[in-house]
Coordinates of C-alpha atoms and ligand atoms in Angstrom, one line a residue:
M1 CA 98.8 97.8 122.3
R2 CA 101.7 96.5 124.3
I3 CA 103.8 93.4 123.9
D4 CA 104.5 92.0 127.3
R5 CA 106.2 88.8 126.4
L6 CA 108.6 87.8 123.6
R7 CA 109.9 84.4 122.8
L8 CA 112.6 83.6 120.3
F9 CA 113.1 80.1 118.9
D10 CA 116.3 79.1 117.0
V11 CA 114.8 76.5 114.6
T12 CA 116.4 74.2 112.0
L13 CA 114.5 72.2 109.5
P14 CA 115.9 70.0 106.7
L15 CA 115.1 70.9 103.1
V16 CA 113.3 68.4 101.0
H17 CA 115.9 69.0 98.2
S18 CA 119.3 70.7 98.7
F19 CA 119.7 74.1 97.2
E20 CA 122.8 75.6 95.6
T21 CA 123.2 79.3 94.6
S22 CA 126.2 81.1 93.1
S23 CA 127.7 81.4 96.6
H24 CA 126.9 78.1 98.4
R25 CA 124.9 75.0 98.9
K26 CA 122.5 74.2 101.7
T27 CA 120.6 71.2 102.9
G28 CA 118.6 72.8 105.7
L29 CA 117.5 76.2 107.0
N30 CA 118.1 77.7 110.4
H31 CA 115.7 80.6 111.1
L32 CA 114.5 82.4 114.2
L33 CA 110.8 82.5 115.1
V34 CA 109.5 85.4 117.1
E35 CA 106.4 85.0 119.3
A36 CA 104.9 88.2 120.6
T37 CA 102.2 88.2 123.3
D38 CA 100.2 91.3 124.2
A39 CA 98.7 92.4 127.5
D40 CA 95.4 90.6 126.6
G41 CA 97.2 87.3 125.9
R42 CA 96.9 87.6 122.1
V43 CA 99.8 86.1 120.1
G44 CA 101.5 87.2 116.9
W45 CA 104.3 85.3 115.1
G46 CA 107.2 86.5 113.0
E47 CA 110.2 84.9 111.3
I48 CA 113.8 86.0 111.0
A49 CA 114.7 84.3 107.7
T50 CA 118.3 85.1 107.6
P51 CA 120.7 82.6 106.0
S52 CA 123.1 81.0 108.4
D53 CA 126.1 82.5 106.6
P54 CA 126.9 86.0 105.4
Y55 CA 126.8 85.2 101.6
Y56 CA 123.4 86.6 100.6
G57 CA 123.8 89.7 102.7
S58 CA 125.9 90.5 105.8
E59 CA 123.5 89.1 108.4
T60 CA 123.6 85.6 109.8
T61 CA 121.4 83.7 112.2
H62 CA 123.9 84.5 114.9
T63 CA 124.0 88.2 114.3
A64 CA 120.2 88.3 114.2
W65 CA 120.0 86.5 117.5
S66 CA 122.4 88.9 119.0
I67 CA 120.7 92.0 117.7
A68 CA 117.3 90.7 118.6
E69 CA 118.4 89.9 122.2
R70 CA 120.4 93.0 122.8
Y71 CA 118.4 95.7 120.9
L72 CA 115.1 94.6 119.4
V73 CA 113.6 92.7 122.4
P74 CA 114.3 95.7 124.8
A75 CA 113.0 98.2 122.2
V76 CA 109.7 96.3 121.8
L77 CA 109.0 94.8 125.2
G78 CA 106.5 96.9 127.2
T79 CA 106.4 99.7 124.6
S80 CA 102.9 101.1 123.9
W81 CA 101.8 101.4 120.2
E82 CA 98.7 102.0 118.2
T83 CA 99.7 100.8 114.7
P84 CA 102.4 98.5 113.4
D85 CA 104.1 101.5 111.9
E86 CA 104.4 102.9 115.4
L87 CA 105.8 99.6 116.6
E88 CA 108.4 99.6 113.9
A89 CA 109.4 103.1 114.9
S90 CA 110.5 101.7 118.3
W91 CA 113.6 100.2 116.6
G92 CA 114.1 103.1 114.1
R93 CA 117.5 104.0 115.6
I94 CA 119.0 100.6 114.8
R95 CA 120.9 100.8 111.5
G96 CA 120.9 97.8 109.2
H97 CA 120.0 94.3 110.4
E98 CA 116.9 94.2 108.2
F99 CA 116.3 90.5 108.6
A100 CA 116.2 90.7 112.3
K101 CA 113.9 93.7 112.2
A102 CA 111.6 92.0 109.7
G103 CA 110.9 89.1 112.2
F104 CA 109.6 91.6 114.8
S105 CA 107.7 93.5 112.1
I106 CA 105.9 90.4 111.0
A107 CA 105.1 89.4 114.6
G108 CA 103.7 92.9 115.3
W109 CA 101.6 93.0 112.1
D110 CA 100.3 89.5 112.8
L111 CA 99.4 90.4 116.3
Y112 CA 97.8 93.7 115.2
A113 CA 95.7 92.0 112.4
R114 CA 94.5 89.4 114.9
S115 CA 93.5 92.1 117.3
T116 CA 91.4 93.8 114.5
G117 CA 90.1 90.4 113.3
R118 CA 91.4 91.1 109.8
S119 CA 93.6 89.1 107.6
L120 CA 97.2 90.3 107.2
S121 CA 96.5 90.7 103.5
S122 CA 93.6 93.1 104.1
Q123 CA 95.4 94.9 106.8
L124 CA 98.2 95.6 104.4
G125 CA 95.9 96.8 101.6
G126 CA 95.9 93.5 99.6
T127 CA 93.3 93.1 96.9
R128 CA 94.0 89.7 95.4
T129 CA 92.3 86.6 96.8
A130 CA 94.9 84.3 95.3
V131 CA 98.5 84.8 94.2
E132 CA 100.6 83.2 91.6
A133 CA 103.6 81.2 92.9
G134 CA 106.8 80.4 91.1
V135 CA 109.6 78.1 92.0
S136 CA 113.3 78.9 92.4
L137 CA 115.6 76.1 91.4
G138 CA 119.2 75.8 92.5
I139 CA 122.3 74.9 90.6
E140 CA 122.3 71.2 90.0
P141 CA 125.3 68.9 89.4
T142 CA 124.3 68.4 85.8
V143 CA 122.0 69.9 83.2
D144 CA 120.0 66.6 83.1
E145 CA 119.4 66.8 86.8
L146 CA 118.2 70.4 86.4
L147 CA 115.9 69.4 83.6
A148 CA 114.5 66.7 85.9
Q149 CA 113.8 69.4 88.6
V150 CA 112.2 71.7 86.1
A151 CA 110.0 68.9 84.8
R152 CA 109.0 67.9 88.3
Q153 CA 107.9 71.5 89.2
V154 CA 106.1 72.1 85.9
D155 CA 104.3 68.8 86.5
A156 CA 103.4 70.0 90.0
G157 CA 101.6 72.9 88.2
Y158 CA 104.0 75.8 88.6
K159 CA 103.9 78.2 85.6
R160 CA 107.0 80.2 86.4
V161 CA 110.5 78.8 87.1
K162 CA 113.5 80.8 88.2
L163 CA 117.0 79.3 87.7
K164 CA 120.0 80.1 89.7
I165 CA 123.0 81.0 87.5
A166 CA 126.7 81.6 88.1
P167 CA 129.7 82.0 85.8
G168 CA 130.1 78.7 84.1
W169 CA 126.5 77.7 84.8
D170 CA 124.4 80.1 82.7
V171 CA 123.8 79.9 78.9
E172 CA 124.1 76.1 78.8
P173 CA 121.4 75.3 81.4
V174 CA 119.2 78.1 80.2
S175 CA 119.3 77.0 76.6
A176 CA 118.5 73.4 77.6
V177 CA 115.6 74.4 79.8
R178 CA 114.3 76.8 77.2
A179 CA 114.5 74.0 74.5
A180 CA 112.5 71.6 76.7
H181 CA 109.9 74.3 77.7
P182 CA 109.5 76.8 74.9
G183 CA 106.5 78.7 76.5
L184 CA 107.6 78.6 80.2
D185 CA 107.8 81.8 82.1
L186 CA 111.5 81.5 82.9
H187 CA 113.9 83.8 84.6
V188 CA 117.4 83.7 86.0
D189 CA 119.0 84.9 89.2
A190 CA 122.8 85.3 89.7
N191 CA 122.9 86.6 93.3
G192 CA 125.5 89.1 92.2
A193 CA 128.0 86.6 91.0
Y194 CA 129.2 88.5 87.9
R195 CA 131.6 91.3 87.5
E196 CA 131.1 93.8 84.7
S197 CA 133.4 92.7 81.9
E198 CA 133.4 91.9 78.2
E199 CA 132.9 88.2 79.1
S200 CA 129.9 88.9 81.4
T201 CA 128.4 91.3 78.9
A202 CA 128.6 88.5 76.2
V203 CA 126.9 86.1 78.6
M204 CA 124.1 88.6 79.3
L205 CA 123.6 89.3 75.6
A206 CA 123.4 85.6 75.0
L207 CA 120.8 85.2 77.8
D208 CA 118.9 88.1 76.3
G209 CA 118.0 85.8 73.4
Y210 CA 116.0 83.2 75.4
G211 CA 112.9 85.3 76.1
L212 CA 113.5 85.4 79.9
T213 CA 111.1 87.4 82.0
M214 CA 114.0 89.0 83.8
I215 CA 117.7 88.6 84.7
E216 CA 117.9 89.1 88.5
Q217 CA 120.8 90.7 90.3
P218 CA 123.7 89.8 87.9
F219 CA 126.1 92.2 89.6
A220 CA 127.2 93.0 93.1
P221 CA 124.6 94.6 95.4
R222 CA 126.1 98.1 95.4
D223 CA 126.9 98.2 91.7
F224 CA 123.8 100.1 90.5
V225 CA 125.9 101.6 87.7
A226 CA 126.8 98.2 86.2
H227 CA 123.1 97.2 86.2
A228 CA 122.2 100.5 84.5
R229 CA 124.8 99.9 81.8
L230 CA 123.5 96.4 81.3
Q231 CA 119.9 97.4 81.1
A232 CA 120.8 99.9 78.4
V233 CA 122.0 97.2 76.1
I234 CA 119.5 94.3 76.7
D235 CA 115.8 94.0 76.2
T236 CA 115.2 91.6 79.0
P237 CA 114.3 93.5 82.2
V238 CA 117.0 93.6 84.8
C239 CA 115.5 92.8 88.3
L240 CA 117.2 94.0 91.5
D241 CA 117.2 91.9 94.7
E242 CA 120.2 92.3 97.0
S243 CA 120.8 95.9 95.8
V244 CA 117.6 97.2 97.3
V245 CA 117.6 97.0 101.1
A246 CA 116.1 100.5 101.7
I247 CA 113.6 102.8 99.9
D248 CA 116.6 105.0 99.1
D249 CA 118.1 102.2 97.1
L250 CA 114.9 102.0 95.1
H251 CA 115.1 105.7 94.3
T252 CA 118.7 105.1 93.1
M253 CA 117.5 102.2 90.9
L254 CA 114.8 104.4 89.4
A255 CA 117.1 107.4 88.9
L256 CA 119.7 105.3 87.1
D257 CA 117.3 103.0 85.2
A258 CA 119.3 100.2 86.8
G259 CA 116.4 97.7 86.5
R260 CA 112.8 97.5 85.3
V261 CA 111.5 94.9 87.8
L262 CA 111.8 94.8 91.5
N263 CA 112.1 91.8 93.8
I264 CA 110.6 92.9 97.1
K265 CA 111.7 90.7 100.0
V266 CA 110.0 91.4 103.3
S267 CA 113.2 90.3 105.1
R268 CA 115.7 92.2 103.0
M269 CA 113.7 95.4 103.4
G270 CA 113.4 95.1 107.1
G271 CA 109.7 94.3 107.4
L272 CA 106.2 94.7 106.1
A273 CA 105.9 98.5 106.3
A274 CA 109.0 99.0 104.1
A275 CA 107.9 96.3 101.7
R276 CA 104.6 98.0 101.3
T277 CA 106.3 101.4 100.7
A278 CA 108.5 99.8 98.1
H279 CA 105.4 98.4 96.4
D280 CA 103.9 101.9 96.3
V281 CA 107.0 103.6 95.1
A282 CA 107.5 101.0 92.4
R283 CA 103.9 101.2 91.3
D284 CA 104.1 105.0 90.9
A285 CA 107.2 104.5 88.8
G286 CA 105.6 101.9 86.6
I287 CA 107.9 99.1 87.9
P288 CA 106.2 95.7 88.3
V289 CA 107.2 93.8 91.5
W290 CA 107.1 90.3 92.9
C291 CA 107.9 88.9 96.3
G292 CA 111.2 87.0 96.6
G293 CA 111.7 84.3 99.2
M294 CA 114.4 83.1 101.5
H295 CA 113.2 79.5 101.9
E296 CA 111.0 80.8 104.7
F297 CA 109.3 78.5 107.1
G298 CA 105.5 78.9 107.0
V299 CA 105.4 82.0 109.2
G300 CA 107.6 84.1 106.9
R301 CA 106.0 82.6 103.8
A302 CA 102.5 83.4 105.0
A303 CA 103.7 87.0 105.3
N304 CA 105.1 86.8 101.8
V305 CA 101.7 85.6 100.5
A306 CA 100.0 88.5 102.3
I307 CA 102.2 91.1 100.8
S308 CA 102.0 89.4 97.4
S309 CA 98.2 90.2 97.4
L310 CA 98.9 93.9 96.9
P311 CA 97.9 95.1 93.4
N312 CA 101.3 95.9 91.9
F313 CA 102.6 92.4 92.6
T314 CA 101.9 91.5 89.0
L315 CA 104.6 88.9 88.6
P316 CA 104.6 85.4 90.2
S317 CA 106.2 85.4 93.7
D318 CA 108.6 82.9 95.3
V319 CA 105.9 81.6 97.6
S320 CA 105.8 77.9 96.6
G321 CA 103.9 75.4 98.7
S322 CA 105.4 74.2 101.9
D323 CA 106.0 70.8 100.4
K324 CA 108.5 72.3 97.9
Y325 CA 110.7 73.1 101.0
Y326 CA 109.8 71.1 104.1
A327 CA 108.4 67.7 104.8
R328 CA 106.6 69.2 107.8
D329 CA 106.3 73.0 108.1
V330 CA 105.9 75.0 111.3
I331 CA 102.4 76.1 110.4
V332 CA 99.0 74.4 110.2
P333 CA 97.7 74.2 107.6
P334 CA 100.8 74.4 105.4
V335 CA 101.0 76.7 102.4
V336 CA 99.5 74.9 99.5
A337 CA 100.0 75.8 95.8
T338 CA 97.5 74.3 93.4
A339 CA 98.3 74.7 89.7
G340 CA 100.8 77.3 90.8
I341 CA 98.3 79.3 92.7
V342 CA 98.2 80.0 96.5
Q343 CA 94.9 81.2 98.0
V344 CA 95.3 84.2 100.3
P345 CA 93.9 83.3 103.7
T346 CA 90.9 85.2 104.9
E347 CA 91.3 84.2 108.6
S348 CA 92.8 86.9 110.9
G349 CA 96.5 87.6 111.0
I350 CA 98.8 85.4 108.9
G351 CA 95.9 83.0 108.6
H352 CA 97.7 79.9 109.8
E353 CA 98.3 78.5 113.3
V354 CA 101.9 77.8 114.5
D355 CA 102.6 74.3 115.5
V356 CA 104.4 75.3 118.7
D357 CA 105.3 71.7 119.7
W358 CA 107.0 71.2 116.3
V359 CA 108.8 74.5 116.7
M360 CA 110.1 73.5 120.2
Q361 CA 111.1 70.0 119.0
N362 CA 113.3 71.6 116.3
A363 CA 114.6 74.5 118.4
S364 CA 118.2 74.5 119.6
R365 CA 117.8 77.4 121.9
T366 CA 115.0 79.7 123.1
L367 CA 114.8 83.1 124.8
D368 CA 111.7 84.0 126.9
V369 CA 111.5 87.5 128.2
S370 CA 108.6 89.2 129.9
A371 CA 108.0 92.9 130.6
A372 CA 108.2 94.0 134.2
A373 CA 104.8 94.1 135.7
G374 CA 102.9 97.4 135.9
Ligands
LIG1 O1 118.0 85.4 95.6 O2 116.0 84.9 95.8 C1 117.2 84.7 96.2 C2 117.3 81.7 98.5 C3 118.4 82.1 99.3 C4 119.1 83.2 99.0 C5 118.7 84.1 98.0 C6 117.6 83.7 97.2 C7 116.9 82.5 97.5 C8 115.8 82.0 96.7 C9 114.7 81.2 97.4 O3 115.7 82.2 95.5 C10 113.4 81.4 96.8 C11 112.3 80.7 97.7 O4 112.3 81.0 98.9 O5 111.6 79.9 97.1
LIG2 MG1 117.4 86.8 94.2

């Protein structure tokens, strides 16, 4: 196969409900959409779901645009490939910039699956026909407002709720939510906001008493050792997110026992091939995985649904319905969660069509490059 035309769209959509993590608050998302057209006119779509600012990881929408324009587009355009893994090898020399790479990976996999007539799920080796979805809830101004958000999502049918925590917003909201929902599958995510200390250990030991499914990324991304020391003293599984950007990081996690659950994000790992490898390595090590989200638009979320259909994704993923995030998504039909379950599409590729008019209406800039003829 050969991708002869690439278009990049810089798209902003407002969130239905603003979202605050330990690092910042956001009211909308600005992601890049990648459209890849092959020599036969077939089209695949991908999403670069990087946050606007370098607070989750080092990439931003601007760095992704720059790396895409300068390095990824030239690497991909006009290159011949037989499998998505071969396509991904075309940018193998580029270090880092996983989110930017992931957008091109998803577009290539979507295009490839459409060319074989298979769903992305089946192309990746997925076995589930439906996946369990959880919701991720941000820090709210008050505990009462958080309780209202939890009630709203539980009423919408979601069976698993993840709460963002930060120093000063941890044991109190968790104990309130737990008291209101004794049987709920509940977990917390600190996005690396704690430093290892007597105080933070006391907080983690207190959280250990609330029957949480996991405590996600309490410490800084590179601090595997702190996560290992914490895991040694609490029963709740530690889950790593930001720490694991490459398979090597997963090996470090396993070697140090720095966590017992893995959040696999397609974006953070640089694409679908790496996400699938992480799934396989974790499975062989007996580590359950789930798919984390970055408030993706429908394109990225459809890829998340597809990867979540692999067998070792045994915990609910952050693949809530489109309506949890956006009044109008960029795909048709939108992702729908019913009683917290998302059906895995059986149509070819990501299984949704992209609403190109809506993409264009919300795009602040576009890039359109074609391979030289011949
Ligand atoms: O850590 O999972 C995270 C959003 C932005 C940055 C980091 C994270 C998140 C989420 C979003 O939790 C989950 C979702 O897409 O529903
Ligand atoms: Mg996380």
